[in-house]
Amino acid sequence: MAPLFPLLLIFLLPSCYSLPLCTDSRYPVALNAPLTFCGFANGSSSCCNTTNDDAIASQFKSMNISDSACASVVKSILCAKCNPYSGDLFNVQPNVRTVPFLCNSTVSSNNFCTTVWNSCKDVTIKDSPFSQITPGSSSKLTDTYKTEGDFCAANSGSSGGQLVCFDGSSASFNSAQTSLPPNGLCLERIDNGTYINMVPHPDRSNRVFVSNQAGKIWLAAVPDPASSGGKLQYDEADPFLDLSDVVHFDNEFGLLGLAFHPSFPTNGRFFVSYSCDSSQSPSSCSGRCSCNSDSNCDPSKLGTDNGAQPCQFFSVIAEYSANSSSSTPSEAKTARPIEVRRIFTVGLPYTTHHGGQILFGPADGYLYFMMGDGGNDGDPFNFAQNKRSVLGKILRLDVDNMPSSNSVNNVTLWGNYSIPKDNPSTEDSGLLPEIWAFGFKNPWRCSFDSGRPSYFFCGDVGQESYEEIDLVTKGGNYGWRVYEGFNLYTPPWSPGGNTSVSSINPIFPVMGYYHTNISKVGSASVTGGFVYRSMTDPCLYGRYIYADLYGTIWTGLETPEASGNYTSTLIPYSCSKNSPIACDIVAGSTSPSLGYIFSFAEDNQKDIYLLTGKGVYRVVPPSLCNYTCSKEIIPVSPPGPPSSGSKLESFLGEVLISMLAYFVFLLSFCF
């Protein structure tokens, strides 16, 4: 029955997502002036400014609503666009609703939908947001909907598992009872290799691509989770692509990111992010320095770092293609060793904090590139807050529409890509057009929640005291180096100037930990993870798993669900009794010794992996480590082989029981 579980999940998983987010995918900001019409106070968080407030007032006035009760509810509905959760109440662009999801008795204790119906059903409204008639026309609710049931079915979102609704004054969360933290994380060791990237094959098979920091990429097959004893299958002597001759591998340098185009099975395109040394490969490793006049930086003032000259080393994104005929790229066992094109090249000021991860957005298909602040103690040149620098940023690039040669030759771009039309620079001309979010020190391992793609998590490595997990939104400023975590930060030296606290609207971490909370005081480094969406350990479902480099693991739970408010819990871990490779054990303990936790990974079945200094570990059912999980369905072996006449009954019974169990399980997370 195991192969059916992912299929059942596809059909039963509701589309539930939310966090403080505006309809343009931006994070709400603190108001500098009150909204006089919608009633938001100065300093409160809102998705509107005074211009938006005036526009809503004009829209309301033009509706010419004669009934005071109806006018009151319509005003509140229009002003819901200013609510910090308007992105979920109305959906985000380009599919923004004209009316927020209204609370009703089926999904909330509040029945605002009935209030709206009773107040407005017979009232004439010009350009009603509830109607799709010709602009300038007037209508009543009863012109479009026959009954209250029809109206609320169309406007409450109850059938789609909506987690947030509008109750007439604010966002209301349909929160379920908080579940207890899992008893532990059960791991099996499936390989001894050291990798920092594992990416699922876009063909949805059990295959993955793994890469090491030195520059080699392998095509591998993960073992069937339904059977124990399987190992990661690949030929170490036959890599998919070997870039070790172009990659500079040392400390924080190397092959750092790997991303396959969403259409890889048909176009064969994939992308590699790596470091190169211009002193060793001057012809292939060259480009613009990140410290330049556009960012108000003079390379001559940087000085050397560990013997390296400023911008001696570069971060590169290069495109490659599968080595196969154009009709069968997904069947390719190797890649062509010559790069197709250079997507991005930037010179690094120092020898640390490079970020380097790349991934495609599941909803928009754009390439996201995580860039660190360039290094040195405390980001002395304030690159992370500099809107004209690519350092300390998350960049968002369109690699499907190539730019004109003039754009590249005139040094307006950093390579061969174009700018998505909805990048934040369209509304903030001060930002470089590539920037999606900024204020990061060294983003290390980011992921989109496969169950709620609007949730984009990034681990950001701290400096002296705090390691953070951020929920990244369009145009968001994540504080570094004005803040480290929740605390104001003062750099030891600042030749590049400072950013004042009052000039920014920082977005603070949703999870994280102080260095004093772990055993390696002063040596902490966060490793971002994934929201667990597998059925393998149902007690982990919906929790964000992340770790410290030195081996501590946490899970984070959003409470109430859809609020963006998280609580983190330390979680112990053990080695499965059926692990195909015996785990090393910490001396004097029963816990496995993982070494450094470099990265997490997710396969096509949504199972989670830990990529560590001592191999690849997969999360397996908790019962294999004697952890109790009330939601786990433990298969029971039959006493003997069934007769041929009972096999069909047994199979159908298993299908029905599994469907019912998982449907009830999923509903418990969304209602």
XYZ file of C-alpha atoms in Angstrom:
671
model
C 0.000 0.000 0.000
C 2.943 2.401 0.428
C 2.926 3.593 -3.213
C -0.658 4.799 -2.771
C 0.140 7.189 0.084
C 1.708 9.974 -2.026
C -1.147 9.660 -4.536
C -3.726 9.971 -1.781
C -1.881 12.983 -0.411
C -2.063 14.763 -3.772
C -5.845 14.504 -3.853
C -6.551 15.082 -0.164
C -4.127 17.870 0.746
C -6.043 21.169 1.080
C -4.537 24.350 -0.308
C -3.895 25.955 3.080
C -1.355 28.739 3.506
C -0.936 32.086 5.199
C 1.415 34.446 7.003
C 1.429 38.217 7.460
C 1.494 39.062 3.768
C -0.055 41.625 1.454
C -1.717 40.885 -1.877
C 1.435 42.033 -3.713
C 3.473 39.405 -1.765
C 5.088 42.058 0.428
C 5.308 41.979 4.204
C 3.065 44.573 5.928
C 4.872 47.624 7.302
C 4.400 49.972 10.237
C 2.428 53.071 9.272
C 4.089 56.468 9.379
C 0.670 58.139 9.380
C -2.810 56.915 10.393
C -5.332 55.671 7.843
C -8.216 58.017 8.512
C -10.867 56.128 6.525
C -9.988 52.538 7.405
C -9.047 53.418 10.968
C -5.528 51.984 11.225
C -3.516 53.872 13.841
C -0.105 55.415 13.305
C 2.561 52.756 13.922
C 0.229 49.813 13.366
C 1.063 47.134 10.809
C -0.805 47.440 7.516
C -0.749 46.605 3.825
C -1.983 50.107 2.921
C -0.571 53.591 2.988
C -2.468 56.894 3.037
C -2.786 56.860 -0.765
C -4.412 53.421 -0.660
C -6.673 54.572 2.163
C -7.855 57.559 0.132
C -8.541 55.306 -2.865
C -10.652 52.955 -0.731
C -12.602 55.925 0.637
C -13.325 57.138 -2.901
C -14.392 53.656 -3.991
C -16.757 53.369 -1.030
C -18.281 56.805 -1.645
C -18.946 55.979 -5.309
C -20.988 52.909 -4.293
C -23.721 55.187 -2.962
C -25.044 52.680 -0.397
C -28.213 54.024 1.243
C -28.597 51.423 4.000
C -26.359 52.154 7.016
C -25.988 48.523 8.128
C -24.954 47.396 4.655
C -22.646 50.402 4.280
C -20.870 49.437 7.498
C -20.109 45.861 6.435
C -19.073 46.883 2.914
C -16.679 49.474 4.345
C -15.095 46.828 6.574
C -14.752 44.486 3.582
C -13.037 47.134 1.446
C -10.704 48.050 4.308
C -9.749 44.386 4.763
C -7.294 45.029 1.902
C -5.218 46.878 4.512
C -5.208 43.931 6.925
C -1.726 42.424 7.527
C -3.115 39.063 6.356
C -4.751 40.415 3.201
C -2.549 38.149 1.071
C -4.479 35.177 2.366
C -7.825 36.886 2.811
C -7.847 37.992 -0.844
C -5.119 35.730 -2.345
C -1.919 37.166 -3.794
C -1.392 38.635 -7.246
C -2.281 37.913 -9.968
C -5.374 36.114 -8.610
C -6.590 38.712 -6.099
C -10.247 38.428 -5.086
C -12.557 41.444 -4.857
C -13.966 40.179 -1.551
C -12.024 38.550 1.306
C -12.908 35.059 2.458
C -15.734 35.688 4.922
C -16.035 33.800 8.195
C -19.061 31.559 8.488
C -20.247 29.006 11.009
C -18.727 26.032 9.168
C -15.129 27.243 9.567
C -15.277 29.770 12.421
C -17.174 30.648 15.573
C -17.982 33.943 13.847
C -20.691 34.021 11.156
C -19.848 37.294 9.427
C -20.955 35.876 6.077
C -24.534 35.672 7.375
C -24.246 39.232 8.690
C -23.225 40.473 5.245
C -26.078 38.594 3.576
C -28.725 39.827 5.995
C -27.442 43.405 5.821
C -27.002 43.717 2.059
C -29.077 41.113 0.228
C -31.740 43.622 -0.879
C -29.574 46.766 -0.986
C -28.541 48.279 -4.303
C -24.755 48.749 -4.603
C -23.028 50.435 -7.527
C -19.969 48.505 -8.762
C -20.584 45.894 -6.090
C -17.483 43.829 -5.217
C -19.800 40.803 -4.994
C -20.925 41.075 -8.611
C -19.252 40.524 -11.978
C -21.650 42.754 -13.932
C -20.659 45.612 -16.232
C -18.623 48.344 -14.470
C -20.790 51.292 -13.494
C -23.879 49.136 -13.014
C -25.778 48.624 -9.769
C -26.906 45.332 -8.282
C -28.163 43.534 -5.196
C -26.753 40.322 -3.718
C -29.994 38.578 -4.672
C -29.314 39.405 -8.327
C -26.313 37.051 -8.215
C -27.100 34.573 -5.414
C -30.420 32.840 -4.773
C -29.852 32.005 -1.108
C -27.590 32.735 1.826
C -26.127 29.254 1.358
C -25.132 30.052 -2.231
C -23.599 33.367 -1.158
C -21.556 31.905 1.691
C -20.459 28.899 -0.344
C -18.955 31.298 -2.898
C -17.397 33.733 -0.433
C -16.312 31.799 2.657
C -13.667 29.470 1.219
C -14.846 26.649 3.473
C -14.703 24.038 0.700
C -11.040 24.807 -0.036
C -9.699 24.398 3.483
C -9.223 28.147 4.000
C -7.334 28.716 7.248
C -7.963 32.453 7.587
C -11.230 34.350 7.199
C -12.443 37.911 7.737
C -14.757 38.353 10.730
C -15.766 41.942 10.045
C -12.888 43.607 11.839
C -9.822 41.372 11.621
C -8.412 38.084 10.349
C -9.703 35.049 12.213
C -7.691 31.826 12.334
C -9.382 28.461 12.134
C -6.919 26.942 14.577
C -6.972 23.320 15.597
C -5.840 21.941 18.938
C -2.064 22.150 19.301
C -0.432 18.740 19.072
C 2.381 17.602 21.342
C 5.935 17.626 19.982
C 7.144 14.353 18.436
C 8.988 12.031 20.815
C 11.994 11.886 18.535
C 13.440 11.742 15.052
C 14.218 8.270 13.725
C 17.030 8.137 11.158
C 18.539 5.518 8.900
C 21.977 5.869 7.322
C 21.830 5.128 3.594
C 25.259 6.349 2.436
C 28.673 7.259 3.831
C 29.402 10.068 1.360
C 29.653 13.749 2.225
C 27.421 15.989 0.112
C 25.973 19.458 0.519
C 23.254 19.248 -2.147
C 20.567 16.676 -2.887
C 17.932 17.643 -5.445
C 15.016 15.419 -6.559
C 14.885 14.522 -10.231
C 12.185 16.660 -11.891
C 10.684 13.544 -13.502
C 9.068 12.679 -10.122
C 10.905 9.357 -9.916
C 12.902 7.975 -6.983
C 16.074 9.464 -8.461
C 18.018 12.380 -7.010
C 21.105 14.382 -7.879
C 23.754 14.712 -5.175
C 26.827 16.927 -5.262
C 29.884 17.431 -3.127
C 31.655 20.680 -2.400
C 34.643 19.695 -4.538
C 32.573 19.885 -7.733
C 31.171 16.451 -8.619
C 27.495 15.686 -9.265
C 26.038 12.171 -9.281
C 22.700 10.770 -10.399
C 21.485 8.389 -7.698
C 18.424 6.372 -6.728
C 17.033 6.464 -3.206
C 15.895 3.137 -1.754
C 12.213 2.323 -1.435
C 11.089 3.630 1.972
C 8.683 0.714 2.306
C 11.575 -1.754 2.534
C 14.458 -1.573 4.976
C 18.077 -2.271 4.181
C 18.361 -0.224 0.986
C 21.233 2.158 0.309
C 21.685 5.138 -1.989
C 22.455 3.661 -5.420
C 24.976 5.343 -7.752
C 28.345 4.742 -9.394
C 30.925 6.882 -7.631
C 33.348 6.420 -10.519
C 30.827 7.700 -13.069
C 29.527 11.155 -12.048
C 26.722 12.899 -13.895
C 29.031 15.920 -14.221
C 32.539 16.612 -12.932
C 33.363 20.307 -12.492
C 36.250 19.839 -10.083
C 38.646 21.387 -12.599
C 36.743 24.718 -12.604
C 35.481 24.808 -9.007
C 37.665 26.367 -6.325
C 37.207 24.168 -3.253
C 38.433 25.463 0.094
C 36.652 26.189 3.386
C 33.493 28.100 2.311
C 34.305 27.882 -1.401
C 33.140 25.116 -3.713
C 30.112 23.826 -5.580
C 27.428 25.359 -3.383
C 24.163 25.127 -5.311
C 22.375 22.899 -7.807
C 18.988 23.501 -9.455
C 17.161 21.721 -12.266
C 14.782 23.600 -14.506
C 11.136 22.653 -13.847
C 10.977 21.461 -17.484
C 14.230 19.499 -17.267
C 12.559 16.244 -18.419
C 11.934 17.899 -21.800
C 14.574 20.643 -22.093
C 17.511 19.137 -20.174
C 18.500 22.474 -18.589
C 20.128 22.666 -15.172
C 22.182 25.198 -13.236
C 25.220 25.037 -10.976
C 26.401 27.628 -8.453
C 30.090 27.479 -7.612
C 33.203 29.452 -6.613
C 36.168 30.080 -8.883
C 39.630 31.637 -8.432
C 40.620 34.251 -11.020
C 44.303 33.812 -10.189
C 44.080 30.184 -11.314
C 41.591 30.529 -14.192
C 41.724 34.134 -15.442
C 40.012 33.395 -18.759
C 36.957 31.629 -17.313
C 36.777 33.326 -13.911
C 36.285 37.034 -14.374
C 33.602 39.687 -14.107
C 32.459 42.699 -12.122
C 33.516 43.148 -8.523
C 30.687 43.421 -5.985
C 32.606 46.319 -4.436
C 32.160 49.018 -7.076
C 31.159 52.633 -7.561
C 27.473 51.711 -8.005
C 27.458 50.356 -4.449
C 29.614 53.256 -3.203
C 32.531 50.912 -2.516
C 36.229 51.239 -3.378
C 38.059 47.869 -3.764
C 41.368 49.489 -2.851
C 40.040 50.076 0.674
C 39.062 46.463 1.326
C 42.528 45.105 2.023
C 43.524 41.448 1.777
C 41.710 38.594 3.527
C 43.594 35.399 4.374
C 46.109 36.372 1.700
C 43.448 36.884 -0.984
C 43.015 40.078 -2.952
C 39.571 41.745 -3.182
C 37.461 40.018 -5.837
C 40.071 37.372 -6.525
C 37.299 34.841 -5.971
C 33.955 34.837 -7.784
C 30.508 33.357 -7.278
C 29.223 31.892 -10.529
C 25.941 30.470 -11.796
C 26.430 28.485 -14.996
C 23.901 26.638 -17.138
C 24.542 23.097 -18.377
C 22.485 20.543 -20.280
C 21.811 16.831 -20.102
C 23.785 14.638 -22.484
C 20.957 13.122 -24.523
C 18.765 13.628 -27.536
C 16.382 16.578 -27.306
C 13.380 14.286 -26.817
C 14.707 12.285 -23.854
C 16.690 14.505 -21.440
C 15.119 12.807 -18.436
C 16.819 9.549 -19.440
C 20.294 11.092 -19.521
C 22.890 9.473 -17.273
C 25.467 12.223 -17.801
C 25.632 15.916 -18.674
C 27.550 17.735 -21.372
C 30.724 19.049 -19.700
C 30.730 22.397 -21.532
C 28.586 25.129 -20.023
C 25.751 26.438 -22.173
C 25.937 29.989 -20.846
C 27.148 31.990 -17.886
C 24.077 33.174 -15.993
C 25.693 35.213 -13.228
C 29.218 36.177 -12.134
C 30.158 38.430 -9.228
C 33.504 39.104 -7.546
C 33.609 38.576 -3.772
C 35.175 41.163 -1.440
C 36.335 38.639 1.155
C 36.716 34.875 1.558
C 33.600 34.038 3.612
C 29.804 34.379 3.678
C 29.011 33.413 0.091
C 25.596 31.782 0.459
C 25.483 30.103 -2.938
C 22.268 28.081 -2.956
C 20.021 28.258 -6.020
C 16.485 26.946 -6.435
C 13.428 27.460 -8.611
C 10.254 28.927 -7.157
C 7.508 26.278 -7.358
C 4.806 28.835 -8.175
C 6.620 31.314 -10.434
C 9.397 29.257 -12.075
C 12.044 31.923 -11.409
C 15.562 31.174 -10.174
C 16.352 32.313 -6.619
C 20.012 32.910 -5.697
C 21.073 33.250 -2.052
C 23.997 35.656 -1.543
C 25.889 36.266 1.713
C 27.174 39.658 2.827
C 30.644 38.981 1.420
C 32.380 38.281 4.711
C 34.663 39.854 7.273
C 33.632 40.602 10.826
C 30.303 42.409 11.045
C 29.834 43.267 7.343
C 32.073 46.360 7.680
C 30.979 47.914 4.399
C 27.286 47.397 5.217
C 26.624 45.491 1.988
C 23.547 43.696 3.369
C 21.642 46.969 3.877
C 22.967 48.575 0.686
C 20.159 48.421 -1.872
C 22.663 48.881 -4.721
C 24.722 45.816 -3.763
C 23.935 42.174 -4.570
C 25.591 41.030 -1.319
C 23.474 39.992 1.655
C 20.509 39.474 -0.656
C 18.187 36.913 -2.163
C 18.089 37.519 -5.901
C 15.278 36.481 -8.256
C 16.171 35.927 -11.908
C 14.324 34.952 -15.084
C 16.468 32.398 -16.924
C 13.852 31.621 -19.578
C 14.005 35.005 -21.289
C 17.547 35.961 -22.178
C 18.550 39.660 -22.288
C 19.789 41.587 -25.279
C 23.539 41.704 -25.779
C 23.444 45.448 -25.062
C 22.085 44.844 -21.553
C 25.009 42.570 -20.732
C 27.679 44.559 -22.567
C 26.570 47.835 -20.986
C 27.073 46.258 -17.557
C 23.458 46.711 -16.471
C 23.231 43.001 -15.651
C 25.608 40.477 -14.063
C 25.155 37.891 -16.799
C 22.602 36.209 -19.032
C 19.187 36.540 -17.426
C 16.297 38.997 -17.379
C 14.401 40.681 -14.558
C 10.953 39.364 -13.540
C 8.409 42.125 -14.066
C 7.074 41.861 -10.507
C 10.427 42.119 -8.692
C 10.346 44.685 -5.847
C 12.344 47.296 -7.788
C 9.191 48.086 -9.777
C 7.881 49.727 -6.584
C 11.189 50.649 -4.919
C 13.477 52.215 -7.490
C 16.300 52.290 -4.953
C 16.674 48.514 -5.156
C 18.790 46.747 -7.727
C 16.307 45.051 -10.078
C 17.615 41.557 -9.230
C 16.827 41.848 -5.505
C 13.889 39.929 -4.019
C 14.777 40.416 -0.324
C 17.726 41.828 1.621
C 19.341 42.247 5.039
C 20.929 38.765 5.249
C 24.314 37.822 6.676
C 24.820 34.397 5.117
C 21.618 32.582 4.085
C 22.395 28.888 4.425
C 19.769 26.542 3.061
C 16.378 27.825 2.023
C 13.249 25.968 0.944
C 9.675 26.487 -0.168
C 7.040 24.589 1.777
C 5.691 22.066 -0.728
C 2.313 22.172 1.043
C 2.114 25.990 1.140
C 4.366 27.425 -1.586
C 3.960 31.001 -0.351
C 6.044 30.013 2.695
C 9.716 30.531 1.783
C 12.058 29.669 4.669
C 15.738 30.594 4.948
C 18.294 29.883 7.620
C 20.574 32.904 8.140
C 23.864 32.324 9.943
C 24.500 34.687 12.848
C 27.580 36.618 13.941
C 28.003 36.600 17.714
C 24.797 35.554 19.412
C 21.775 34.450 17.348
C 20.993 32.008 14.522
C 17.746 32.654 12.684
C 15.089 31.125 10.463
C 13.302 33.709 8.334
C 10.066 33.618 6.368
C 11.083 35.462 3.224
C 8.693 37.807 1.445
C 8.910 40.170 -1.504
C 11.013 43.243 -0.751
C 11.512 42.216 2.883
C 14.381 43.625 4.951
C 15.636 40.972 7.398
C 17.642 43.349 9.511
C 21.340 42.473 9.244
C 23.523 44.330 10.171
C 21.278 46.732 12.043
C 20.009 43.690 13.923
C 21.321 40.238 14.701
C 18.185 38.258 15.371
C 16.066 40.444 17.668
C 18.990 42.410 19.082
C 20.591 45.600 17.824
C 24.073 44.931 16.474
C 27.104 47.209 16.589
C 29.909 46.268 14.168
C 33.505 46.432 15.436
C 34.371 48.762 12.559
C 32.285 50.397 9.860
C 34.217 52.048 7.021
C 31.127 51.609 4.832
C 28.849 53.591 7.135
C 25.780 52.546 9.109
C 22.043 52.262 8.564
C 19.879 53.923 11.199
C 17.320 51.868 13.077
C 14.550 54.349 12.333
C 15.097 54.129 8.571
C 14.147 50.460 8.176
C 11.159 48.177 8.769
C 12.913 44.945 9.734
C 11.232 41.556 9.565
C 12.331 39.500 12.544
C 12.993 35.723 12.587
C 10.106 33.308 13.040
C 12.404 30.712 14.641
C 15.981 30.472 15.814
C 18.253 30.052 18.820
C 20.903 31.833 20.836
C 24.438 30.487 20.791
C 24.162 29.962 24.534
C 21.318 27.469 23.931
C 23.633 24.842 22.458
C 26.806 23.138 23.602
C 29.096 24.754 21.004
C 28.992 28.236 22.543
C 30.542 30.701 20.115
C 30.615 28.121 17.315
C 26.999 27.949 16.230
C 25.846 27.968 12.611
C 22.267 27.373 11.514
C 21.321 24.937 8.749
C 17.915 25.704 7.264
C 15.620 22.773 6.584
C 12.174 21.823 5.290
C 8.558 21.675 6.356
C 7.901 17.968 6.756
C 5.196 16.847 4.310
C 5.785 13.099 4.213
C 3.521 10.389 5.595
C 6.522 8.412 6.856
C 6.378 10.060 10.297
C 2.879 11.540 10.661
C 3.759 13.154 13.997
C 6.252 15.387 12.173
C 3.774 16.450 9.515
C 3.567 20.225 9.063
C 6.578 20.938 11.298
C 9.650 22.770 10.043
C 12.841 20.780 10.731
C 16.126 22.638 11.050
C 19.478 22.170 12.769
C 22.745 23.601 13.957
C 25.882 22.620 12.069
C 27.187 20.873 15.187
C 24.320 18.411 15.516
C 21.383 19.912 17.435
C 17.979 19.556 15.728
C 14.713 21.452 16.252
C 11.189 21.296 14.920
C 9.074 24.426 14.587
C 5.280 24.477 14.718
C 3.056 27.329 13.574
C 0.469 28.165 16.247
C -2.239 28.955 15.368
C -1.819 27.517 11.929
C -1.640 30.193 9.225
C -0.561 32.921 11.668
C 3.169 33.020 10.931
C 3.829 32.514 14.682
C 6.171 29.604 15.429
C 7.332 27.724 18.507
C 10.536 25.677 18.300
C 11.242 22.493 20.240
C 14.480 20.548 20.564
C 14.022 17.034 19.245
C 16.163 14.000 20.115
C 17.155 11.571 17.391
C 18.115 7.910 17.203
C 19.280 5.386 14.639
C 16.781 2.930 13.172
C 17.164 -0.674 14.199
C 16.915 -1.502 10.476
C 19.479 1.052 9.276
C 21.237 -0.357 6.174
C 24.512 1.181 7.379
C 25.275 1.076 11.082
C 25.313 4.513 12.677
C 28.317 5.815 14.568
C 27.336 6.364 18.188
C 28.324 9.268 20.427
C 30.581 7.994 23.213
C 28.615 7.387 26.391
C 25.283 7.816 24.592
C 22.780 5.953 22.438
C 22.471 8.874 20.002
C 24.054 8.626 16.556
C 27.081 10.773 15.801
C 26.196 12.700 12.637
C 29.227 14.944 12.380
C 28.433 18.317 10.830
C 24.880 18.761 9.517
C 25.555 20.544 6.224
C 22.128 20.466 4.579
C 18.669 18.970 4.502
C 16.990 17.573 1.392
C 13.543 16.473 0.241
C 12.831 13.802 -2.382
C 9.847 13.397 -4.677
C 7.983 11.400 -2.019
C 8.494 14.324 0.425
C 10.783 12.248 2.629
C 13.471 14.294 4.389
C 17.220 13.653 4.398
C 20.117 14.994 6.425
C 23.376 15.527 4.530
C 26.109 15.289 7.129
C 29.821 14.854 7.606
C 29.212 11.157 8.277
C 26.864 10.365 5.440
C 23.279 10.643 4.253
C 20.471 9.959 6.732
C 16.766 9.592 5.981
C 13.870 10.167 8.371
C 12.004 6.859 8.792
C 8.950 5.707 10.793
C 9.319 6.528 14.503
C 8.473 2.989 15.577
C 11.804 1.817 14.110
C 13.481 3.744 16.936
C 10.849 2.779 19.518
C 9.408 6.297 19.458
C 5.660 6.433 20.021
C 3.479 8.281 17.520
C -0.269 7.882 17.918
C -0.813 8.806 14.266
C 1.545 6.175 12.856
C -0.128 3.244 11.132
C 2.129 0.276 11.824
C 1.585 -2.560 9.335
C 0.689 -5.890 10.899
C 1.971 -9.028 9.214
C -0.839 -11.499 8.397
C -0.681 -14.915 10.104
C -0.436 -16.684 6.779
C -0.897 -16.226 3.056
C -4.530 -15.381 2.215
C -6.548 -17.501 -0.119
C -6.910 -16.267 -3.678
C -10.534 -15.366 -3.005
C -9.653 -13.097 -0.105
C -6.764 -11.202 -1.722
C -9.029 -8.690 -3.486
C -11.057 -8.112 -0.313
C -7.859 -7.538 1.649
C -6.484 -5.107 -0.930
C -9.700 -3.072 -1.169
C -9.977 -3.002 2.602
C -6.458 -1.643 2.919
C -7.198 1.047 0.317
C -10.383 2.196 2.064
C -8.791 2.184 5.527
C -5.738 4.080 4.288
C -7.844 6.672 2.468
C -10.037 7.232 5.509
C -7.097 7.423 7.922
C -5.156 9.901 5.842
C -8.201 12.029 5.071
C -8.955 12.349 8.788
C -5.255 12.977 9.479
C -4.990 15.790 6.934
C -8.203 17.404 8.092
C -6.755 17.584 11.599
C -4.089 19.944 10.296
C -6.318 22.340 8.375
C -9.435 22.696 10.506
